[in-house]
């Protein structure tokens, strides 16, 4: 089980017009990330965001790029268990962290996470673009325990926009899992 | 994004040295504002000093009669801390009124203090902007200024400071602890952010070679009678058009000490101590609140699109004082305003 050999991105030229001694490119920096349970040694440029690293270098396309500026939540992943916008996180700053993406929520045997099941059950998506972010965010919400009512779920899911407007069914899906968990 | 080198110093002293050694360096903490601005080429540091793991800055600790919140405490951790919730619920409420759960998880206390304006022109290097490029002009004055300032503006800049947390910190008279090559110093919130004047490129009185260590909250006095009322274009996940942090000491119907800070209206959280004094010893009453609001908004002036803010702010002050006096703070979940 060798570490994933990553193709390094070649041909970076400093943007023309950026003054500031950009002659020598900074070296790639070695970091370690545990992504969906798998520990990996990687080399990253300091400006690579976690989102770009996941999608472009690790081929984990589940995490989506919506706005790339923290405004939509499509890129939400769990970093050391906490939901964050991967588009605003430089990968190098997350050295040593555990990352969970939508690809890592199901059990190794393929059993879906209860919230994934609930999204299907409640028809909580249309185009599906926001869905990985919604589900990662919802999984974190369930663990955080701050939201209990439908109104609180809506507020605590407000960092995830859905252009298709699947909001009501998303709240239903989360509520259903919450109800099952409290019934336990 | 421009190209830059990266360092992750292991101690505060090393971080200060690292910063001093690179003139175009920037500190990075949660990255939620800095990375955003770097993607727009508004910020172009050649070196990043990652303070995210510096030891000793992630704690919330007792400090005399008050509480000290380390610069690296996330907005989430600060808002849900039991001591903060119990003694400074105004701070907790203001933080929870801001951004989204994801952003609050990444955002830090230090970074929140230093987040930059959301003025559209500031964000767009294709346009002039005195704050981004001193001397280039201020298109906002005659342009899209719905979200911009009505108080303390200058002919050079009418930007607002967008933070919610800072409005509460101003009302609570927190003190910012910083360290630089010449050692540590304390900056009261009232002096931390500045007005644009003829140097709009400077948001705060922090020096470029200083690092924020944390904020200290004084003895808690406003745990019962407070509110953070935030008015915005959508109910969640939007910056304030106008916000009011109100904190009162009450003895029955009689007001003791009073604090009122406004967000979304100026280059810094806006406080008028004279107006606060007008409340002392008075019976909580709408007419008194209206006079106070009038005093706070004295000299307020819109620039076209944001003219409505003057009246909105006046009404928000009255409403916030009523909520605080009643002891019924604005819920950050149920957005109906009572
Ligand atoms: C879509 C969106 C919506 C938002 N909505 C709101 C809102 O409604 N209300 C609100 O208040 N905020 C809002 N925010 C802003 C958010 O609160 C800030 O981005 C965040 O608080 C910044 O903290 P950070 O740790 O990520 O800072 P960074 O991005 O890491 O840094 C910000 C600045 O602070 C400096 N810095 C950071 N830490 C230190 C330190 N210890 N010493 C010296 N300098 C330091 C950096 O050099 C940089 O200049 C929103 C942000 C986004 C993207
Ligand atoms: S208001 Fe300030 S930040 Fe906005 S364009 Fe004018 S100078 Fe720039
Ligand atoms: S892509 Fe990250 S928040 Fe939109
Ligand atoms: S399902 Fe299409 S954006 Fe949410």
mmCIF file with all atom_site columns, N, CA and C in Angstrom, chain B residues 157-224:
data_model
loop_
_atom_site.group_PDB
_atom_site.id
_atom_site.type_symbol
_atom_site.label_atom_id
_atom_site.label_alt_id
_atom_site.label_comp_id
_atom_site.label_asym_id
_atom_site.label_entity_id
_atom_site.label_seq_id
_atom_site.pdbx_PDB_ins_code
_atom_site.Cartn_x
_atom_site.Cartn_y
_atom_site.Cartn_z
_atom_site.occupancy
_atom_site.B_iso_or_equiv
_atom_site.pdbx_formal_charge
_atom_site.auth_seq_id
_atom_site.auth_comp_id
_atom_site.auth_asym_id
_atom_site.auth_atom_id
_atom_site.pdbx_PDB_model_num
ATOM 1   N N  . UNK B 1 157 ? -12.793 57.726 1.381  1.00 0.00 ? 157 UNK B N  1
ATOM 2   C CA . UNK B 1 157 ? -13.299 56.350 1.545  1.00 0.00 ? 157 UNK B CA 1
ATOM 3   C C  . UNK B 1 157 ? -14.565 56.339 2.393  1.00 0.00 ? 157 UNK B C  1
ATOM 4   N N  . UNK B 1 158 ? -15.542 55.532 1.969  1.00 0.00 ? 158 UNK B N  1
ATOM 5   C CA . UNK B 1 158 ? -16.782 55.409 2.739  1.00 0.00 ? 158 UNK B CA 1
ATOM 6   C C  . UNK B 1 158 ? -17.045 53.948 3.102  1.00 0.00 ? 158 UNK B C  1
ATOM 7   N N  . UNK B 1 159 ? -15.960 53.176 3.229  1.00 0.00 ? 159 UNK B N  1
ATOM 8   C CA . UNK B 1 159 ? -16.100 51.742 3.510  1.00 0.00 ? 159 UNK B CA 1
ATOM 9   C C  . UNK B 1 159 ? -16.611 51.492 4.916  1.00 0.00 ? 159 UNK B C  1
ATOM 10  N N  . UNK B 1 160 ? -17.183 50.289 5.124  1.00 0.00 ? 160 UNK B N  1
ATOM 11  C CA . UNK B 1 160 ? -17.570 49.854 6.472  1.00 0.00 ? 160 UNK B CA 1
ATOM 12  C C  . UNK B 1 160 ? -16.686 48.690 6.892  1.00 0.00 ? 160 UNK B C  1
ATOM 13  N N  . UNK B 1 161 ? -16.538 48.526 8.188  1.00 0.00 ? 161 UNK B N  1
ATOM 14  C CA . UNK B 1 161 ? -15.935 47.292 8.692  1.00 0.00 ? 161 UNK B CA 1
ATOM 15  C C  . UNK B 1 161 ? -17.064 46.285 8.834  1.00 0.00 ? 161 UNK B C  1
ATOM 16  N N  . UNK B 1 162 ? -16.915 45.095 8.238  1.00 0.00 ? 162 UNK B N  1
ATOM 17  C CA . UNK B 1 162 ? -18.071 44.192 8.133  1.00 0.00 ? 162 UNK B CA 1
ATOM 18  C C  . UNK B 1 162 ? -18.305 43.253 9.314  1.00 0.00 ? 162 UNK B C  1
ATOM 19  N N  . UNK B 1 163 ? -17.444 43.272 10.309 1.00 0.00 ? 163 UNK B N  1
ATOM 20  C CA . UNK B 1 163 ? -17.535 42.252 11.362 1.00 0.00 ? 163 UNK B CA 1
ATOM 21  C C  . UNK B 1 163 ? -18.731 42.428 12.288 1.00 0.00 ? 163 UNK B C  1
ATOM 22  N N  . UNK B 1 164 ? -19.318 41.313 12.695 1.00 0.00 ? 164 UNK B N  1
ATOM 23  C CA . UNK B 1 164 ? -20.316 41.312 13.767 1.00 0.00 ? 164 UNK B CA 1
ATOM 24  C C  . UNK B 1 164 ? -19.628 41.196 15.125 1.00 0.00 ? 164 UNK B C  1
ATOM 25  N N  . UNK B 1 165 ? -18.679 40.285 15.215 1.00 0.00 ? 165 UNK B N  1
ATOM 26  C CA . UNK B 1 165 ? -17.977 40.057 16.483 1.00 0.00 ? 165 UNK B CA 1
ATOM 27  C C  . UNK B 1 165 ? -17.410 41.354 17.048 1.00 0.00 ? 165 UNK B C  1
ATOM 28  N N  . UNK B 1 166 ? -16.835 42.173 16.175 1.00 0.00 ? 166 UNK B N  1
ATOM 29  C CA . UNK B 1 166 ? -16.170 43.393 16.638 1.00 0.00 ? 166 UNK B CA 1
ATOM 30  C C  . UNK B 1 166 ? -17.156 44.396 17.230 1.00 0.00 ? 166 UNK B C  1
ATOM 31  N N  . UNK B 1 167 ? -18.399 44.366 16.764 1.00 0.00 ? 167 UNK B N  1
ATOM 32  C CA . UNK B 1 167 ? -19.394 45.297 17.284 1.00 0.00 ? 167 UNK B CA 1
ATOM 33  C C  . UNK B 1 167 ? -19.678 44.954 18.748 1.00 0.00 ? 167 UNK B C  1
ATOM 34  N N  . UNK B 1 168 ? -19.780 43.660 19.030 1.00 0.00 ? 168 UNK B N  1
ATOM 35  C CA . UNK B 1 168 ? -19.986 43.239 20.418 1.00 0.00 ? 168 UNK B CA 1
ATOM 36  C C  . UNK B 1 168 ? -18.750 43.550 21.258 1.00 0.00 ? 168 UNK B C  1
ATOM 37  N N  . UNK B 1 169 ? -17.572 43.279 20.711 1.00 0.00 ? 169 UNK B N  1
ATOM 38  C CA . UNK B 1 169 ? -16.336 43.546 21.465 1.00 0.00 ? 169 UNK B CA 1
ATOM 39  C C  . UNK B 1 169 ? -16.213 45.032 21.800 1.00 0.00 ? 169 UNK B C  1
ATOM 40  N N  . UNK B 1 170 ? -16.665 45.888 20.880 1.00 0.00 ? 170 UNK B N  1
ATOM 41  C CA . UNK B 1 170 ? -16.610 47.331 21.133 1.00 0.00 ? 170 UNK B CA 1
ATOM 42  C C  . UNK B 1 170 ? -17.557 47.696 22.274 1.00 0.00 ? 170 UNK B C  1
ATOM 43  N N  . UNK B 1 171 ? -18.770 47.156 22.235 1.00 0.00 ? 171 UNK B N  1
ATOM 44  C CA . UNK B 1 171 ? -19.742 47.456 23.293 1.00 0.00 ? 171 UNK B CA 1
ATOM 45  C C  . UNK B 1 171 ? -19.252 46.935 24.639 1.00 0.00 ? 171 UNK B C  1
ATOM 46  N N  . UNK B 1 172 ? -18.549 45.820 24.626 1.00 0.00 ? 172 UNK B N  1
ATOM 47  C CA . UNK B 1 172 ? -18.071 45.224 25.881 1.00 0.00 ? 172 UNK B CA 1
ATOM 48  C C  . UNK B 1 172 ? -16.739 45.835 26.330 1.00 0.00 ? 172 UNK B C  1
ATOM 49  N N  . UNK B 1 173 ? -16.209 46.758 25.560 1.00 0.00 ? 173 UNK B N  1
ATOM 50  C CA . UNK B 1 173 ? -14.925 47.414 25.865 1.00 0.00 ? 173 UNK B CA 1
ATOM 51  C C  . UNK B 1 173 ? -13.813 46.403 26.068 1.00 0.00 ? 173 UNK B C  1
ATOM 52  N N  . UNK B 1 174 ? -13.701 45.491 25.107 1.00 0.00 ? 174 UNK B N  1
ATOM 53  C CA . UNK B 1 174 ? -12.611 44.519 25.128 1.00 0.00 ? 174 UNK B CA 1
ATOM 54  C C  . UNK B 1 174 ? -11.303 45.216 24.789 1.00 0.00 ? 174 UNK B C  1
ATOM 55  N N  . UNK B 1 175 ? -10.207 44.550 25.120 1.00 0.00 ? 175 UNK B N  1
ATOM 56  C CA . UNK B 1 175 ? -8.880  45.082 24.829 1.00 0.00 ? 175 UNK B CA 1
ATOM 57  C C  . UNK B 1 175 ? -8.139  44.055 23.982 1.00 0.00 ? 175 UNK B C  1
ATOM 58  N N  . UNK B 1 176 ? -7.503  44.520 22.902 1.00 0.00 ? 176 UNK B N  1
ATOM 59  C CA . UNK B 1 176 ? -6.779  43.614 22.015 1.00 0.00 ? 176 UNK B CA 1
ATOM 60  C C  . UNK B 1 176 ? -5.318  43.553 22.456 1.00 0.00 ? 176 UNK B C  1
ATOM 61  N N  . UNK B 1 177 ? -4.829  42.335 22.668 1.00 0.00 ? 177 UNK B N  1
ATOM 62  C CA . UNK B 1 177 ? -3.432  42.132 23.080 1.00 0.00 ? 177 UNK B CA 1
ATOM 63  C C  . UNK B 1 177 ? -2.616  41.781 21.842 1.00 0.00 ? 177 UNK B C  1
ATOM 64  N N  . UNK B 1 178 ? -1.525  42.520 21.635 1.00 0.00 ? 178 UNK B N  1
ATOM 65  C CA . UNK B 1 178 ? -0.708  42.262 20.446 1.00 0.00 ? 178 UNK B CA 1
ATOM 66  C C  . UNK B 1 178 ? 0.768   42.192 20.841 1.00 0.00 ? 178 UNK B C  1
ATOM 67  N N  . UNK B 1 179 ? 1.577   41.610 19.946 1.00 0.00 ? 179 UNK B N  1
ATOM 68  C CA . UNK B 1 179 ? 3.019   41.546 20.193 1.00 0.00 ? 179 UNK B CA 1
ATOM 69  C C  . UNK B 1 179 ? 3.762   41.864 18.901 1.00 0.00 ? 179 UNK B C  1
ATOM 70  N N  . UNK B 1 180 ? 4.863   42.579 19.040 1.00 0.00 ? 180 UNK B N  1
ATOM 71  C CA . UNK B 1 180 ? 5.694   42.913 17.892 1.00 0.00 ? 180 UNK B CA 1
ATOM 72  C C  . UNK B 1 180 ? 7.154   42.865 18.290 1.00 0.00 ? 180 UNK B C  1
ATOM 73  N N  . UNK B 1 181 ? 8.030   43.319 17.409 1.00 0.00 ? 181 UNK B N  1
ATOM 74  C CA . UNK B 1 181 ? 9.463   43.283 17.713 1.00 0.00 ? 181 UNK B CA 1
ATOM 75  C C  . UNK B 1 181 ? 9.802   44.039 19.008 1.00 0.00 ? 181 UNK B C  1
ATOM 76  N N  . UNK B 1 182 ? 8.982   45.042 19.374 1.00 0.00 ? 182 UNK B N  1
ATOM 77  C CA . UNK B 1 182 ? 9.268   45.788 20.591 1.00 0.00 ? 182 UNK B CA 1
ATOM 78  C C  . UNK B 1 182 ? 8.484   45.297 21.799 1.00 0.00 ? 182 UNK B C  1
ATOM 79  N N  . UNK B 1 183 ? 7.954   44.120 21.705 1.00 0.00 ? 183 UNK B N  1
ATOM 80  C CA . UNK B 1 183 ? 7.241   43.561 22.846 1.00 0.00 ? 183 UNK B CA 1
ATOM 81  C C  . UNK B 1 183 ? 5.736   43.658 22.723 1.00 0.00 ? 183 UNK B C  1
ATOM 82  N N  . UNK B 1 184 ? 5.061   43.420 23.841 1.00 0.00 ? 184 UNK B N  1
ATOM 83  C CA . UNK B 1 184 ? 3.604   43.367 23.835 1.00 0.00 ? 184 UNK B CA 1
ATOM 84  C C  . UNK B 1 184 ? 2.994   44.736 24.118 1.00 0.00 ? 184 UNK B C  1
ATOM 85  N N  . UNK B 1 185 ? 1.785   44.956 23.612 1.00 0.00 ? 185 UNK B N  1
ATOM 86  C CA . UNK B 1 185 ? 1.016   46.129 24.024 1.00 0.00 ? 185 UNK B CA 1
ATOM 87  C C  . UNK B 1 185 ? -0.469  45.799 23.946 1.00 0.00 ? 185 UNK B C  1
ATOM 88  N N  . UNK B 1 186 ? -1.256  46.670 24.568 1.00 0.00 ? 186 UNK B N  1
ATOM 89  C CA . UNK B 1 186 ? -2.707  46.468 24.620 1.00 0.00 ? 186 UNK B CA 1
ATOM 90  C C  . UNK B 1 186 ? -3.383  47.607 23.873 1.00 0.00 ? 186 UNK B C  1
ATOM 91  N N  . UNK B 1 187 ? -4.364  47.272 23.052 1.00 0.00 ? 187 UNK B N  1
ATOM 92  C CA . UNK B 1 187 ? -5.098  48.317 22.322 1.00 0.00 ? 187 UNK B CA 1
ATOM 93  C C  . UNK B 1 187 ? -6.582  48.176 22.645 1.00 0.00 ? 187 UNK B C  1
ATOM 94  N N  . UNK B 1 188 ? -7.171  49.185 23.303 1.00 0.00 ? 188 UNK B N  1
ATOM 95  C CA . UNK B 1 188 ? -8.615  49.109 23.567 1.00 0.00 ? 188 UNK B CA 1
ATOM 96  C C  . UNK B 1 188 ? -9.383  49.044 22.246 1.00 0.00 ? 188 UNK B C  1
ATOM 97  N N  . UNK B 1 189 ? -10.505 48.328 22.240 1.00 0.00 ? 189 UNK B N  1
ATOM 98  C CA . UNK B 1 189 ? -11.293 48.193 21.002 1.00 0.00 ? 189 UNK B CA 1
ATOM 99  C C  . UNK B 1 189 ? -11.590 49.544 20.364 1.00 0.00 ? 189 UNK B C  1
ATOM 100 N N  . UNK B 1 190 ? -11.852 50.560 21.186 1.00 0.00 ? 190 UNK B N  1
ATOM 101 C CA . UNK B 1 190 ? -12.207 51.868 20.644 1.00 0.00 ? 190 UNK B CA 1
ATOM 102 C C  . UNK B 1 190 ? -11.092 52.430 19.760 1.00 0.00 ? 190 UNK B C  1
ATOM 103 N N  . UNK B 1 191 ? -9.847  52.020 20.039 1.00 0.00 ? 191 UNK B N  1
ATOM 104 C CA . UNK B 1 191 ? -8.709  52.536 19.267 1.00 0.00 ? 191 UNK B CA 1
ATOM 105 C C  . UNK B 1 191 ? -8.174  51.523 18.268 1.00 0.00 ? 191 UNK B C  1
ATOM 106 N N  . UNK B 1 192 ? -8.756  50.347 18.233 1.00 0.00 ? 192 UNK B N  1
ATOM 107 C CA . UNK B 1 192 ? -8.175  49.308 17.370 1.00 0.00 ? 192 UNK B CA 1
ATOM 108 C C  . UNK B 1 192 ? -8.441  49.604 15.892 1.00 0.00 ? 192 UNK B C  1
ATOM 109 N N  . UNK B 1 193 ? -9.714  49.748 15.544 1.00 0.00 ? 193 UNK B N  1
ATOM 110 C CA . UNK B 1 193 ? -10.040 50.122 14.164 1.00 0.00 ? 193 UNK B CA 1
ATOM 111 C C  . UNK B 1 193 ? -10.004 51.637 14.062 1.00 0.00 ? 193 UNK B C  1
ATOM 112 N N  . UNK B 1 194 ? -9.769  52.156 12.875 1.00 0.00 ? 194 UNK B N  1
ATOM 113 C CA . UNK B 1 194 ? -9.678  53.607 12.731 1.00 0.00 ? 194 UNK B CA 1
ATOM 114 C C  . UNK B 1 194 ? -10.654 54.109 11.669 1.00 0.00 ? 194 UNK B C  1
ATOM 115 N N  . UNK B 1 195 ? -10.824 55.409 11.620 1.00 0.00 ? 195 UNK B N  1
ATOM 116 C CA . UNK B 1 195 ? -11.636 56.000 10.556 1.00 0.00 ? 195 UNK B CA 1
ATOM 117 C C  . UNK B 1 195 ? -10.743 56.210 9.342  1.00 0.00 ? 195 UNK B C  1
ATOM 118 N N  . UNK B 1 196 ? -11.345 56.263 8.134  1.00 0.00 ? 196 UNK B N  1
ATOM 119 C CA . UNK B 1 196 ? -10.512 56.285 6.928  1.00 0.00 ? 196 UNK B CA 1
ATOM 120 C C  . UNK B 1 196 ? -9.645  57.546 6.791  1.00 0.00 ? 196 UNK B C  1
ATOM 121 N N  . UNK B 1 197 ? -10.203 58.707 7.147  1.00 0.00 ? 197 UNK B N  1
ATOM 122 C CA . UNK B 1 197 ? -9.442  59.949 7.015  1.00 0.00 ? 197 UNK B CA 1
ATOM 123 C C  . UNK B 1 197 ? -8.760  60.029 5.657  1.00 0.00 ? 197 UNK B C  1
ATOM 124 N N  . UNK B 1 198 ? -7.495  60.456 5.676  1.00 0.00 ? 198 UNK B N  1
ATOM 125 C CA . UNK B 1 198 ? -6.790  60.499 4.386  1.00 0.00 ? 198 UNK B CA 1
ATOM 126 C C  . UNK B 1 198 ? -5.847  59.308 4.215  1.00 0.00 ? 198 UNK B C  1
ATOM 127 N N  . UNK B 1 199 ? -6.070  58.266 5.042  1.00 0.00 ? 199 UNK B N  1
ATOM 128 C CA . UNK B 1 199 ? -5.285  57.040 4.910  1.00 0.00 ? 199 UNK B CA 1
ATOM 129 C C  . UNK B 1 199 ? -6.186  55.811 4.943  1.00 0.00 ? 199 UNK B C  1
ATOM 130 N N  . UNK B 1 200 ? -7.106  55.713 3.964  1.00 0.00 ? 200 UNK B N  1
ATOM 131 C CA . UNK B 1 200 ? -8.072  54.605 4.011  1.00 0.00 ? 200 UNK B CA 1
ATOM 132 C C  . UNK B 1 200 ? -7.417  53.234 3.850  1.00 0.00 ? 200 UNK B C  1
ATOM 133 N N  . UNK B 1 201 ? -6.150  53.219 3.374  1.00 0.00 ? 201 UNK B N  1
ATOM 134 C CA . UNK B 1 201 ? -5.492  51.916 3.221  1.00 0.00 ? 201 UNK B CA 1
ATOM 135 C C  . UNK B 1 201 ? -5.201  51.278 4.572  1.00 0.00 ? 201 UNK B C  1
ATOM 136 N N  . UNK B 1 202 ? -5.261  52.093 5.624  1.00 0.00 ? 202 UNK B N  1
ATOM 137 C CA . UNK B 1 202 ? -4.992  51.580 6.970  1.00 0.00 ? 202 UNK B CA 1
ATOM 138 C C  . UNK B 1 202 ? -6.317  51.347 7.703  1.00 0.00 ? 202 UNK B C  1
ATOM 139 N N  . UNK B 1 203 ? -6.656  50.080 7.930  1.00 0.00 ? 203 UNK B N  1
ATOM 140 C CA . UNK B 1 203 ? -7.923  49.761 8.605  1.00 0.00 ? 203 UNK B CA 1
ATOM 141 C C  . UNK B 1 203 ? -7.818  49.933 10.114 1.00 0.00 ? 203 UNK B C  1
ATOM 142 N N  . UNK B 1 204 ? -6.645  49.604 10.650 1.00 0.00 ? 204 UNK B N  1
ATOM 143 C CA . UNK B 1 204 ? -6.505  49.517 12.112 1.00 0.00 ? 204 UNK B CA 1
ATOM 144 C C  . UNK B 1 204 ? -5.214  50.197 12.556 1.00 0.00 ? 204 UNK B C  1
ATOM 145 N N  . UNK B 1 205 ? -5.047  50.277 13.867 1.00 0.00 ? 205 UNK B N  1
ATOM 146 C CA . UNK B 1 205 ? -3.813  50.820 14.422 1.00 0.00 ? 205 UNK B CA 1
ATOM 147 C C  . UNK B 1 205 ? -2.796  49.726 14.772 1.00 0.00 ? 205 UNK B C  1
ATOM 148 N N  . UNK B 1 206 ? -3.051  48.526 14.313 1.00 0.00 ? 206 UNK B N  1
ATOM 149 C CA . UNK B 1 206 ? -2.064  47.454 14.473 1.00 0.00 ? 206 UNK B CA 1
ATOM 150 C C  . UNK B 1 206 ? -0.918  47.730 13.500 1.00 0.00 ? 206 UNK B C  1
ATOM 151 N N  . UNK B 1 207 ? 0.321   47.532 13.922 1.00 0.00 ? 207 UNK B N  1
ATOM 152 C CA . UNK B 1 207 ? 1.444   47.712 13.006 1.00 0.00 ? 207 UNK B CA 1
ATOM 153 C C  . UNK B 1 207 ? 1.628   46.461 12.155 1.00 0.00 ? 207 UNK B C  1
ATOM 154 N N  . UNK B 1 208 ? 2.194   46.670 10.961 1.00 0.00 ? 208 UNK B N  1
ATOM 155 C CA . UNK B 1 208 ? 2.338   45.558 10.017 1.00 0.00 ? 208 UNK B CA 1
ATOM 156 C C  . UNK B 1 208 ? 3.197   44.429 10.587 1.00 0.00 ? 208 UNK B C  1
ATOM 157 N N  . UNK B 1 209 ? 4.071   44.760 11.559 1.00 0.00 ? 209 UNK B N  1
ATOM 158 C CA . UNK B 1 209 ? 4.945   43.707 12.096 1.00 0.00 ? 209 UNK B CA 1
ATOM 159 C C  . UNK B 1 209 ? 4.435   43.142 13.423 1.00 0.00 ? 209 UNK B C  1
ATOM 160 N N  . UNK B 1 210 ? 3.171   43.408 13.726 1.00 0.00 ? 210 UNK B N  1
ATOM 161 C CA . UNK B 1 210 ? 2.618   42.896 14.983 1.00 0.00 ? 210 UNK B CA 1
ATOM 162 C C  . UNK B 1 210 ? 1.661   41.724 14.744 1.00 0.00 ? 210 UNK B C  1
ATOM 163 N N  . UNK B 1 211 ? 1.564   40.897 15.763 1.00 0.00 ? 211 UNK B N  1
ATOM 164 C CA . UNK B 1 211 ? 0.674   39.747 15.725 1.00 0.00 ? 211 UNK B CA 1
ATOM 165 C C  . UNK B 1 211 ? -0.326  39.881 16.874 1.00 0.00 ? 211 UNK B C  1
ATOM 166 N N  . UNK B 1 212 ? -1.572  39.548 16.589 1.00 0.00 ? 212 UNK B N  1
ATOM 167 C CA . UNK B 1 212 ? -2.586  39.599 17.649 1.00 0.00 ? 212 UNK B CA 1
ATOM 168 C C  . UNK B 1 212 ? -2.462  38.341 18.505 1.00 0.00 ? 212 UNK B C  1
ATOM 169 N N  . UNK B 1 213 ? -2.442  38.533 19.812 1.00 0.00 ? 213 UNK B N  1
ATOM 170 C CA . UNK B 1 213 ? -2.359  37.401 20.737 1.00 0.00 ? 213 UNK B CA 1
ATOM 171 C C  . UNK B 1 213 ? -3.740  36.992 21.239 1.00 0.00 ? 213 UNK B C  1
ATOM 172 N N  . UNK B 1 214 ? -4.628  37.968 21.344 1.00 0.00 ? 214 UNK B N  1
ATOM 173 C CA . UNK B 1 214 ? -5.967  37.647 21.816 1.00 0.00 ? 214 UNK B CA 1
ATOM 174 C C  . UNK B 1 214 ? -6.728  38.892 22.219 1.00 0.00 ? 214 UNK B C  1
ATOM 175 N N  . UNK B 1 215 ? -7.938  38.687 22.767 1.00 0.00 ? 215 UNK B N  1
ATOM 176 C CA . UNK B 1 215 ? -8.706  39.822 23.294 1.00 0.00 ? 215 UNK B CA 1
ATOM 177 C C  . UNK B 1 215 ? -9.059  39.536 24.743 1.00 0.00 ? 215 UNK B C  1
ATOM 178 N N  . UNK B 1 216 ? -9.055  40.597 25.539 1.00 0.00 ? 216 UNK B N  1
ATOM 179 C CA . UNK B 1 216 ? -9.447  40.459 26.941 1.00 0.00 ? 216 UNK B CA 1
ATOM 180 C C  . UNK B 1 216 ? -10.758 41.168 27.187 1.00 0.00 ? 216 UNK B C  1
ATOM 181 N N  . UNK B 1 217 ? -11.680 40.435 27.795 1.00 0.00 ? 217 UNK B N  1
ATOM 182 C CA . UNK B 1 217 ? -12.971 41.005 28.138 1.00 0.00 ? 217 UNK B CA 1
ATOM 183 C C  . UNK B 1 217 ? -12.932 41.414 29.593 1.00 0.00 ? 217 UNK B C  1
ATOM 184 N N  . UNK B 1 218 ? -13.409 42.624 29.913 1.00 0.00 ? 218 UNK B N  1
ATOM 185 C CA . UNK B 1 218 ? -13.415 43.051 31.313 1.00 0.00 ? 218 UNK B CA 1
ATOM 186 C C  . UNK B 1 218 ? -14.505 42.316 32.092 1.00 0.00 ? 218 UNK B C  1
ATOM 187 N N  . UNK B 1 219 ? -14.572 42.590 33.354 1.00 0.00 ? 219 UNK B N  1
ATOM 188 C CA . UNK B 1 219 ? -15.589 42.031 34.246 1.00 0.00 ? 219 UNK B CA 1
ATOM 189 C C  . UNK B 1 219 ? -16.968 42.043 33.577 1.00 0.00 ? 219 UNK B C  1
ATOM 190 N N  . UNK B 1 220 ? -17.688 40.922 33.608 1.00 0.00 ? 220 UNK B N  1
ATOM 191 C CA . UNK B 1 220 ? -18.987 40.869 32.912 1.00 0.00 ? 220 UNK B CA 1
ATOM 192 C C  . UNK B 1 220 ? -20.066 41.670 33.654 1.00 0.00 ? 220 UNK B C  1
ATOM 193 N N  . UNK B 1 221 ? -20.796 42.487 32.925 1.00 0.00 ? 221 UNK B N  1
ATOM 194 C CA . UNK B 1 221 ? -21.846 43.290 33.570 1.00 0.00 ? 221 UNK B CA 1
ATOM 195 C C  . UNK B 1 221 ? -23.146 43.271 32.795 1.00 0.00 ? 221 UNK B C  1
ATOM 196 N N  . UNK B 1 222 ? -23.133 42.682 31.636 1.00 0.00 ? 222 UNK B N  1
ATOM 197 C CA . UNK B 1 222 ? -24.313 42.828 30.776 1.00 0.00 ? 222 UNK B CA 1
ATOM 198 C C  . UNK B 1 222 ? -24.894 41.479 30.348 1.00 0.00 ? 222 UNK B C  1
ATOM 199 N N  . UNK B 1 223 ? -24.840 40.514 31.262 1.00 0.00 ? 223 UNK B N  1
ATOM 200 C CA . UNK B 1 223 ? -25.269 39.166 30.873 1.00 0.00 ? 223 UNK B CA 1
ATOM 201 C C  . UNK B 1 223 ? -26.793 39.041 30.796 1.00 0.00 ? 223 UNK B C  1
ATOM 202 N N  . UNK B 1 224 ? -27.532 39.966 31.370 1.00 0.00 ? 224 UNK B N  1
ATOM 203 C CA . UNK B 1 224 ? -28.996 39.861 31.373 1.00 0.00 ? 224 UNK B CA 1
ATOM 204 C C  . UNK B 1 224 ? -29.646 40.761 30.335 1.00 0.00 ? 224 UNK B C  1
#
